[in-house]
PDB file of C-alpha atoms in Angstrom:
ATOM      1  CA  MET A  51    -178.730   0.644-153.674  1.00 79.00           C
ATOM      2  CA  GLU A  52    -182.200  -1.001-152.964  1.00 90.00           C
ATOM      3  CA  SER A  53    -183.690  -0.514-150.441  1.00 95.00           C
ATOM      4  CA  ALA A  54    -183.879  -4.228-149.144  1.00 95.00           C
ATOM      5  CA  ALA A  55    -180.231  -4.838-150.413  1.00 97.00           C
ATOM      6  CA  LEU A  56    -179.242  -1.620-148.040  1.00 97.00           C
ATOM      7  CA  LEU A  57    -180.711  -2.772-144.932  1.00 98.00           C
ATOM      8  CA  ARG A  58    -179.252  -6.102-145.627  1.00 98.00           C
ATOM      9  CA  LEU A  59    -176.257  -4.404-145.544  1.00 98.00           C
ATOM     10  CA  LEU A  60    -176.558  -2.188-142.947  1.00 98.00           C
ATOM     11  CA  GLN A  61    -177.508  -5.336-140.730  1.00 98.00           C
ATOM     12  CA  ILE A  62    -173.774  -7.123-142.250  1.00 98.00           C
ATOM     13  CA  SER A  63    -171.708  -4.343-141.479  1.00 97.00           C
ATOM     14  CA  ASP A  64    -173.426  -3.467-137.906  1.00 96.00           C
ATOM     15  CA  SER A  65    -171.382  -3.986-134.374  1.00 92.00           C
ATOM     16  CA  ALA A  66    -174.021  -6.661-133.352  1.00 94.00           C
ATOM     17  CA  PHE A  67    -173.419  -8.615-136.122  1.00 96.00           C
ATOM     18  CA  PRO A  68    -171.904 -11.917-135.632  1.00 94.00           C
ATOM     19  CA  THR A  69    -168.060 -12.706-136.117  1.00 94.00           C
ATOM     20  CA  GLY A  70    -166.453 -11.355-132.679  1.00 84.00           C
ATOM     21  CA  SER A  71    -164.659  -8.280-134.231  1.00 79.00           C
ATOM     22  CA  PHE A  72    -165.629  -7.126-130.884  1.00 77.00           C
ATOM     23  CA  SER A  73    -162.915  -9.480-128.912  1.00 77.00           C
ATOM     24  CA  HIS A  74    -159.821  -7.950-131.277  1.00 71.00           C
ATOM     25  CA  SER A  75    -158.115  -4.718-131.049  1.00 82.00           C
ATOM     26  CA  MET A  76    -155.684  -4.938-134.089  1.00 82.00           C
ATOM     27  CA  SER A  77    -152.749  -4.059-132.169  1.00 86.00           C
ATOM     28  CA  LEU A  78    -153.976  -1.158-130.398  1.00 87.00           C
ATOM     29  CA  GLU A  79    -153.772  -2.421-127.036  1.00 90.00           C
ATOM     30  CA  ALA A  80    -150.558  -2.832-127.798  1.00 90.00           C
ATOM     31  CA  PHE A  81    -150.078   0.784-128.830  1.00 92.00           C
ATOM     32  CA  HIS A  82    -151.995   1.355-125.347  1.00 90.00           C
ATOM     33  CA  GLU A  83    -149.724  -0.397-123.120  1.00 90.00           C
ATOM     34  CA  ALA A  84    -146.717   1.698-125.387  1.00 89.00           C
ATOM     35  CA  GLY A  85    -148.084   5.173-123.883  1.00 96.00           C
ATOM     36  CA  GLU A  86    -149.011   5.725-128.033  1.00 96.00           C
ATOM     37  CA  LEU A  87    -152.963   5.415-127.182  1.00 96.00           C
ATOM     38  CA  ARG A  88    -153.596   8.300-124.543  1.00 97.00           C
ATOM     39  CA  ASP A  89    -156.027  10.300-125.851  1.00 98.00           C
ATOM     40  CA  ALA A  90    -157.984  10.916-128.927  1.00 98.00           C
ATOM     41  CA  ASP A  91    -156.316  12.580-130.799  1.00 98.00           C
ATOM     42  CA  ASP A  92    -154.218   9.260-130.741  1.00 98.00           C
ATOM     43  CA  LEU A  93    -157.060   6.854-131.583  1.00 98.00           C
ATOM     44  CA  GLY A  94    -157.336   8.739-134.711  1.00 98.00           C
ATOM     45  CA  ARG A  95    -154.037   9.219-135.409  1.00 98.00           C
ATOM     46  CA  VAL A  96    -153.233   4.892-135.104  1.00 97.00           C
ATOM     47  CA  VAL A  97    -156.904   3.980-136.211  1.00 98.00           C
ATOM     48  CA  GLY A  98    -155.684   6.252-139.816  1.00 98.00           C
ATOM     49  CA  LEU A  99    -152.611   4.461-140.321  1.00 97.00           C
ATOM     50  CA  HIS A 100    -155.051   0.776-140.338  1.00 96.00           C
ATOM     51  CA  LEU A 101    -156.314   2.399-143.542  1.00 98.00           C
ATOM     52  CA  SER A 102    -153.250   3.030-144.675  1.00 97.00           C
ATOM     53  CA  THR A 103    -153.038  -0.824-144.759  1.00 97.00           C
ATOM     54  CA  LEU A 104    -156.610  -1.571-146.251  1.00 98.00           C
ATOM     55  CA  ALA A 105    -156.040   0.323-148.851  1.00 98.00           C
ATOM     56  CA  THR A 106    -153.710  -1.186-150.292  1.00 98.00           C
ATOM     57  CA  SER A 107    -154.498  -4.845-149.107  1.00 98.00           C
ATOM     58  CA  ASP A 108    -158.671  -5.465-147.703  1.00 99.00           C
ATOM     59  CA  CYS A 109    -159.990  -3.195-149.955  1.00 99.00           C
ATOM     60  CA  VAL A 110    -158.175  -4.639-152.865  1.00 99.00           C
ATOM     61  CA  ALA A 111    -159.220  -8.214-152.167  1.00 99.00           C
ATOM     62  CA  LEU A 112    -162.529  -7.415-151.543  1.00 99.00           C
ATOM     63  CA  ARG A 113    -162.884  -5.365-155.039  1.00 99.00           C
ATOM     64  CA  ALA A 114    -160.918  -8.554-157.005  1.00 99.00           C
ATOM     65  CA  SER A 115    -162.635 -11.138-154.696  1.00 99.00           C
ATOM     66  CA  TYR A 116    -166.442 -10.004-155.559  1.00 99.00           C
ATOM     67  CA  GLY A 117    -168.280 -11.203-158.896  1.00 97.00           C
ATOM     68  CA  ALA A 118    -165.413 -13.882-158.884  1.00 98.00           C
ATOM     69  CA  GLU A 119    -165.143 -17.490-159.576  1.00 98.00           C
ATOM     70  CA  LEU A 120    -164.479 -19.803-156.976  1.00 99.00           C
ATOM     71  CA  GLU A 121    -160.408 -20.568-157.533  1.00 99.00           C
ATOM     72  CA  GLU A 122    -160.172 -16.647-158.032  1.00 99.00           C
ATOM     73  CA  ALA A 123    -161.312 -16.212-154.512  1.00 99.00           C
ATOM     74  CA  PHE A 124    -159.079 -18.997-153.359  1.00 99.00           C
ATOM     75  CA  ARG A 125    -156.207 -17.225-154.702  1.00 99.00           C
ATOM     76  CA  VAL A 126    -156.791 -13.535-153.247  1.00 99.00           C
ATOM     77  CA  ASP A 127    -157.660 -15.256-150.162  1.00 99.00           C
ATOM     78  CA  ARG A 128    -154.209 -16.741-149.901  1.00 99.00           C
ATOM     79  CA  LEU A 129    -152.433 -13.470-151.410  1.00 99.00           C
ATOM     80  CA  LEU A 130    -154.068 -11.090-148.269  1.00 99.00           C
ATOM     81  CA  SER A 131    -153.830 -13.461-145.943  1.00 98.00           C
ATOM     82  CA  ALA A 132    -149.942 -13.755-147.530  1.00 97.00           C
ATOM     83  CA  THR A 133    -149.548  -9.470-146.237  1.00 97.00           C
ATOM     84  CA  LYS A 134    -150.264 -10.183-142.878  1.00 96.00           C
ATOM     85  CA  LEU A 135    -147.309  -9.724-141.270  1.00 93.00           C
ATOM     86  CA  THR A 136    -148.248 -11.053-137.838  1.00 93.00           C
ATOM     87  CA  ARG A 137    -150.186 -14.649-136.775  1.00 91.00           C
ATOM     88  CA  GLU A 138    -152.288 -11.992-134.677  1.00 90.00           C
ATOM     89  CA  LEU A 139    -153.556 -10.573-137.717  1.00 92.00           C
ATOM     90  CA  ARG A 140    -154.167 -13.504-140.042  1.00 95.00           C
ATOM     91  CA  GLN A 141    -155.769 -15.144-137.112  1.00 94.00           C
ATOM     92  CA  ALA A 142    -157.533 -12.430-136.356  1.00 93.00           C
ATOM     93  CA  ASN A 143    -158.526 -11.925-140.353  1.00 94.00           C
ATOM     94  CA  ALA A 144    -159.051 -15.306-140.295  1.00 97.00           C
ATOM     95  CA  SER A 145    -161.025 -15.776-137.468  1.00 96.00           C
ATOM     96  CA  THR A 146    -163.537 -13.160-137.654  1.00 97.00           C
ATOM     97  CA  GLY A 147    -164.196 -14.228-142.202  1.00 98.00           C
ATOM     98  CA  LYS A 148    -164.978 -17.112-140.654  1.00 98.00           C
ATOM     99  CA  ARG A 149    -167.995 -16.397-138.512  1.00 98.00           C
ATOM    100  CA  PHE A 150    -168.765 -13.363-140.901  1.00 98.00           C
ATOM    101  CA  LEU A 151    -169.369 -16.506-143.917  1.00 99.00           C
ATOM    102  CA  LEU A 152    -171.437 -18.630-141.221  1.00 98.00           C
ATOM    103  CA  SER A 153    -173.529 -15.286-140.494  1.00 98.00           C
ATOM    104  CA  VAL A 154    -174.153 -14.540-143.598  1.00 98.00           C
ATOM    105  CA  ALA A 155    -174.856 -17.994-144.249  1.00 98.00           C
ATOM    106  CA  ALA A 156    -177.135 -18.700-141.277  1.00 98.00           C
ATOM    107  CA  LEU A 157    -179.563 -16.017-142.525  1.00 97.00           C
ATOM    108  CA  GLY A 158    -180.437 -18.508-145.971  1.00 96.00           C
ATOM    109  CA  ALA A 159    -177.907 -16.881-148.129  1.00 95.00           C
ATOM    110  CA  GLU A 160    -177.211 -18.792-151.207  1.00 95.00           C
ATOM    111  CA  GLY A 161    -174.574 -18.686-154.379  1.00 97.00           C
ATOM    112  CA  ALA A 162    -172.745 -21.084-155.477  1.00 97.00           C
ATOM    113  CA  THR A 163    -169.666 -19.462-155.383  1.00 98.00           C
ATOM    114  CA  PHE A 164    -170.805 -18.297-151.425  1.00 99.00           C
ATOM    115  CA  GLY A 165    -171.950 -21.814-150.724  1.00 98.00           C
ATOM    116  CA  ALA A 166    -168.429 -23.621-151.989  1.00 99.00           C
ATOM    117  CA  PHE A 167    -166.364 -20.538-150.528  1.00 99.00           C
ATOM    118  CA  THR A 168    -168.232 -20.349-146.896  1.00 99.00           C
ATOM    119  CA  ASN A 169    -167.918 -24.690-147.085  1.00 98.00           C
ATOM    120  CA  ALA A 170    -164.422 -24.382-147.817  1.00 99.00           C
ATOM    121  CA  VAL A 171    -163.741 -21.818-145.326  1.00 99.00           C
ATOM    122  CA  ARG A 172    -165.142 -24.142-142.606  1.00 98.00           C
ATOM    123  CA  GLY A 173    -162.944 -26.818-143.839  1.00 98.00           C
ATOM    124  CA  ALA A 174    -160.168 -24.975-143.059  1.00 98.00           C
ATOM    125  CA  ALA A 175    -158.907 -25.439-146.816  1.00 98.00           C
ATOM    126  CA  SER A 176    -158.452 -20.986-147.139  1.00 99.00           C
ATOM    127  CA  PRO A 177    -157.992 -18.574-144.649  1.00 98.00           C
ATOM    128  CA  GLY A 178    -161.521 -16.484-144.915  1.00 98.00           C
ATOM    129  CA  ASN A 179    -159.947 -13.360-144.643  1.00 99.00           C
ATOM    130  CA  LEU A 180    -162.561 -11.107-143.655  1.00 98.00           C
ATOM    131  CA  ALA A 181    -162.238  -8.602-146.832  1.00 99.00           C
ATOM    132  CA  VAL A 182    -162.534 -11.128-148.989  1.00 99.00           C
ATOM    133  CA  ALA A 183    -165.672 -12.629-146.956  1.00 99.00           C
ATOM    134  CA  TYR A 184    -166.964  -9.505-147.760  1.00 99.00           C
ATOM    135  CA  GLY A 185    -165.995 -10.121-151.485  1.00 99.00           C
ATOM    136  CA  VAL A 186    -167.793 -13.253-151.755  1.00 99.00           C
ATOM    137  CA  ALA A 187    -171.221 -12.823-149.688  1.00 99.00           C
ATOM    138  CA  ALA A 188    -172.153  -9.045-151.129  1.00 98.00           C
ATOM    139  CA  PRO A 189    -173.067 -10.501-154.410  1.00 98.00           C
ATOM    140  CA  VAL A 190    -175.992 -13.063-152.986  1.00 98.00           C
ATOM    141  CA  LEU A 191    -177.120 -10.365-150.841  1.00 98.00           C
ATOM    142  CA  GLY A 192    -177.358  -8.040-153.781  1.00 98.00           C
ATOM    143  CA  VAL A 193    -175.074  -5.100-152.820  1.00 98.00           C
ATOM    144  CA  GLY A 194    -172.534  -4.028-154.938  1.00 98.00           C
ATOM    145  CA  ALA A 195    -169.101  -3.919-154.905  1.00 98.00           C
ATOM    146  CA  GLU A 196    -168.205  -0.118-154.141  1.00 98.00           C
ATOM    147  CA  ASP A 197    -171.081  -0.293-151.222  1.00 98.00           C
ATOM    148  CA  ALA A 198    -169.925  -2.989-149.485  1.00 98.00           C
ATOM    149  CA  LEU A 199    -165.780  -1.817-149.449  1.00 99.00           C
ATOM    150  CA  ARG A 200    -167.465   1.253-147.774  1.00 99.00           C
ATOM    151  CA  ALA A 201    -169.312  -0.880-145.006  1.00 98.00           C
ATOM    152  CA  TYR A 202    -166.217  -3.213-145.149  1.00 98.00           C
ATOM    153  CA  LEU A 203    -164.328   0.304-144.348  1.00 99.00           C
ATOM    154  CA  TYR A 204    -166.658   1.784-141.632  1.00 98.00           C
ATOM    155  CA  SER A 205    -167.101  -1.324-140.067  1.00 97.00           C
ATOM    156  CA  ALA A 206    -163.594  -2.213-139.994  1.00 97.00           C
ATOM    157  CA  SER A 207    -163.179   1.949-138.287  1.00 98.00           C
ATOM    158  CA  SER A 208    -166.180   1.722-135.793  1.00 97.00           C
ATOM    159  CA  SER A 209    -164.333  -1.756-134.259  1.00 95.00           C
ATOM    160  CA  LEU A 210    -160.799  -0.138-133.885  1.00 96.00           C
ATOM    161  CA  VAL A 211    -162.259   2.742-132.104  1.00 97.00           C
ATOM    162  CA  ALA A 212    -164.569   1.102-130.225  1.00 95.00           C
ATOM    163  CA  ALA A 213    -161.766  -0.899-128.671  1.00 94.00           C
ATOM    164  CA  GLY A 214    -159.750   2.268-128.504  1.00 94.00           C
ATOM    165  CA  GLN A 215    -162.838   3.918-126.761  1.00 96.00           C
ATOM    166  CA  LYS A 216    -162.191   1.278-123.606  1.00 94.00           C
ATOM    167  CA  LEU A 217    -158.572   1.416-123.584  1.00 94.00           C
ATOM    168  CA  VAL A 218    -158.015   5.305-123.109  1.00 96.00           C
ATOM    169  CA  PRO A 219    -161.154   5.558-121.898  1.00 96.00           C
ATOM    170  CA  LEU A 220    -163.643   7.734-124.084  1.00 98.00           C
ATOM    171  CA  GLY A 221    -166.568   9.135-123.946  1.00 98.00           C
ATOM    172  CA  GLY A 222    -169.296   8.012-126.030  1.00 97.00           C
ATOM    173  CA  GLY A 223    -169.473  11.279-127.919  1.00 98.00           C
ATOM    174  CA  ALA A 224    -165.345  11.973-128.143  1.00 98.00           C
ATOM    175  CA  ALA A 225    -165.292   7.927-130.176  1.00 98.00           C
ATOM    176  CA  GLN A 226    -167.995   8.941-132.181  1.00 98.00           C
ATOM    177  CA  ARG A 227    -166.171  12.360-133.287  1.00 99.00           C
ATOM    178  CA  VAL A 228    -163.090  10.245-134.324  1.00 99.00           C
ATOM    179  CA  LEU A 229    -165.303   8.063-136.299  1.00 98.00           C
ATOM    180  CA  TYR A 230    -167.050  10.651-137.688  1.00 99.00           C
ATOM    181  CA  ALA A 231    -163.453  12.860-138.655  1.00 98.00           C
ATOM    182  CA  LEU A 232    -162.244   9.548-140.066  1.00 99.00           C
ATOM    183  CA  GLY A 233    -165.024   9.349-142.762  1.00 98.00           C
ATOM    184  CA  GLU A 234    -162.170  11.314-145.171  1.00 98.00           C
ATOM    185  CA  GLU A 235    -159.982   8.906-144.710  1.00 98.00           C
ATOM    186  CA  MET A 236    -162.106   5.766-145.157  1.00 99.00           C
ATOM    187  CA  GLU A 237    -163.033   7.741-148.327  1.00 99.00           C
ATOM    188  CA  TRP A 238    -159.105   7.885-149.902  1.00 98.00           C
ATOM    189  CA  ALA A 239    -158.433   4.008-148.599  1.00 98.00           C
ATOM    190  CA  ALA A 240    -161.849   2.971-151.236  1.00 98.00           C
ATOM    191  CA  LYS A 241    -160.797   5.071-154.481  1.00 98.00           C
ATOM    192  CA  THR A 242    -156.447   4.556-153.345  1.00 98.00           C
ATOM    193  CA  SER A 243    -157.096   0.349-153.611  1.00 98.00           C
ATOM    194  CA  GLU A 244    -159.153   1.288-157.292  1.00 97.00           C
ATOM    195  CA  ASN A 245    -155.499   1.929-158.564  1.00 95.00           C
ATOM    196  CA  THR A 246    -153.698  -1.349-157.375  1.00 96.00           C
ATOM    197  CA  VAL A 247    -153.950  -4.784-158.559  1.00 96.00           C
ATOM    198  CA  VAL A 248    -154.619  -7.820-157.174  1.00 97.00           C
ATOM    199  CA  ASP A 249    -151.358  -9.214-157.198  1.00 97.00           C
ATOM    200  CA  GLU A 250    -149.730  -6.290-156.003  1.00 97.00           C
ATOM    201  CA  MET A 251    -151.307  -5.891-153.041  1.00 97.00           C
ATOM    202  CA  HIS A 252    -149.109  -4.627-149.336  1.00 97.00           C
ATOM    203  CA  ALA A 253    -149.380  -3.534-146.651  1.00 94.00           C
ATOM    204  CA  PHE A 254    -146.468  -1.314-145.079  1.00 90.00           C
ATOM    205  CA  ALA A 255    -147.038  -0.012-141.875  1.00 90.00           C
ATOM    206  CA  PRO A 256    -144.094  -1.401-139.369  1.00 92.00           C
ATOM    207  CA  THR A 257    -145.201  -0.200-136.493  1.00 92.00           C
ATOM    208  CA  ILE A 258    -148.301  -2.036-136.862  1.00 92.00           C
ATOM    209  CA  ASP A 259    -146.897  -5.031-137.409  1.00 89.00           C
ATOM    210  CA  ALA A 260    -144.057  -4.520-134.080  1.00 90.00           C
ATOM    211  CA  ARG A 261    -146.779  -3.884-132.011  1.00 90.00           C
ATOM    212  CA  SER A 262    -149.053  -6.655-133.373  1.00 84.00           C
ATOM    213  CA  MET A 263    -145.924  -9.023-131.996  1.00 82.00           C
ATOM    214  CA  LEU A 264    -145.945  -7.367-128.785  1.00 76.00           C
ATOM    215  CA  HIS A 265    -149.432  -7.825-128.172  1.00 76.00           C
ATOM    216  CA  GLU A 266    -149.381 -11.433-128.802  1.00 67.00           C
ATOM    217  CA  ARG A 267    -146.974 -11.616-125.998  1.00 67.00           C
ATOM    218  CA  GLN A 268    -148.294  -9.063-123.355  1.00 63.00           C
ATOM    219  CA  ARG A 269    -149.189 -10.506-120.059  1.00 64.00           C
ATOM    220  CA  THR A 270    -152.443  -8.509-119.190  1.00 62.00           C
ATOM    221  CA  ARG A 271    -154.587  -7.934-122.387  1.00 56.00           C
ATOM    222  CA  LEU A 272    -158.338  -7.275-122.101  1.00 59.00           C
ATOM    223  CA  TYR A 273    -158.317  -8.023-125.664  1.00 59.00           C
ATOM    224  CA  ILE A 274    -157.585 -11.605-127.570  1.00 53.00           C
ATOM    225  CA  SER A 275    -154.190 -12.323-129.148  1.00 54.00           C
TER     226      SER A 275
END
């Protein structure tokens, strides 16, 4: 990867990039409420569970949308939304994806498919899932598919670990050790996605879905539901 593209990739996958992901716990808050998120080991387990679902859904969608024609990007976006079984997860992915696209566009990124897809998401004509947004934006930033995929996995894991760090709570060093240990699972997710075609995307994690549904109605919350 060229150094300029690497810097752009680091920027868009950084926690400071304005996607609003810090406002979402993706069900972790409900795990904590249920007494299933109490220490660093629990956090690693729950984030690992999320990664197992991304391997056969978000990662597949990112690969399929990378360099795709506009209509195919729309189709992949709709299919990915169909794998998000709870309203909370669908809305979180759409919200962060839309903000990601608008933020990348604000940097001056240009491209026919990227521009049309961003406008469609802005007008609510397509869900705008974050993984698809990454796939559509990466080519105009000069970033390859494999690099974009791993940056997406790292960014998603980092966001979840940060949420868990507040909930447990954990010190900064402990949280970073959890994130570091998840590296093998991130790579596993990236490799696993190579074996799933877009029409067979799926996400089987009933525990996450159940906790997400509970979080939608949880009375006290730090995070958006």
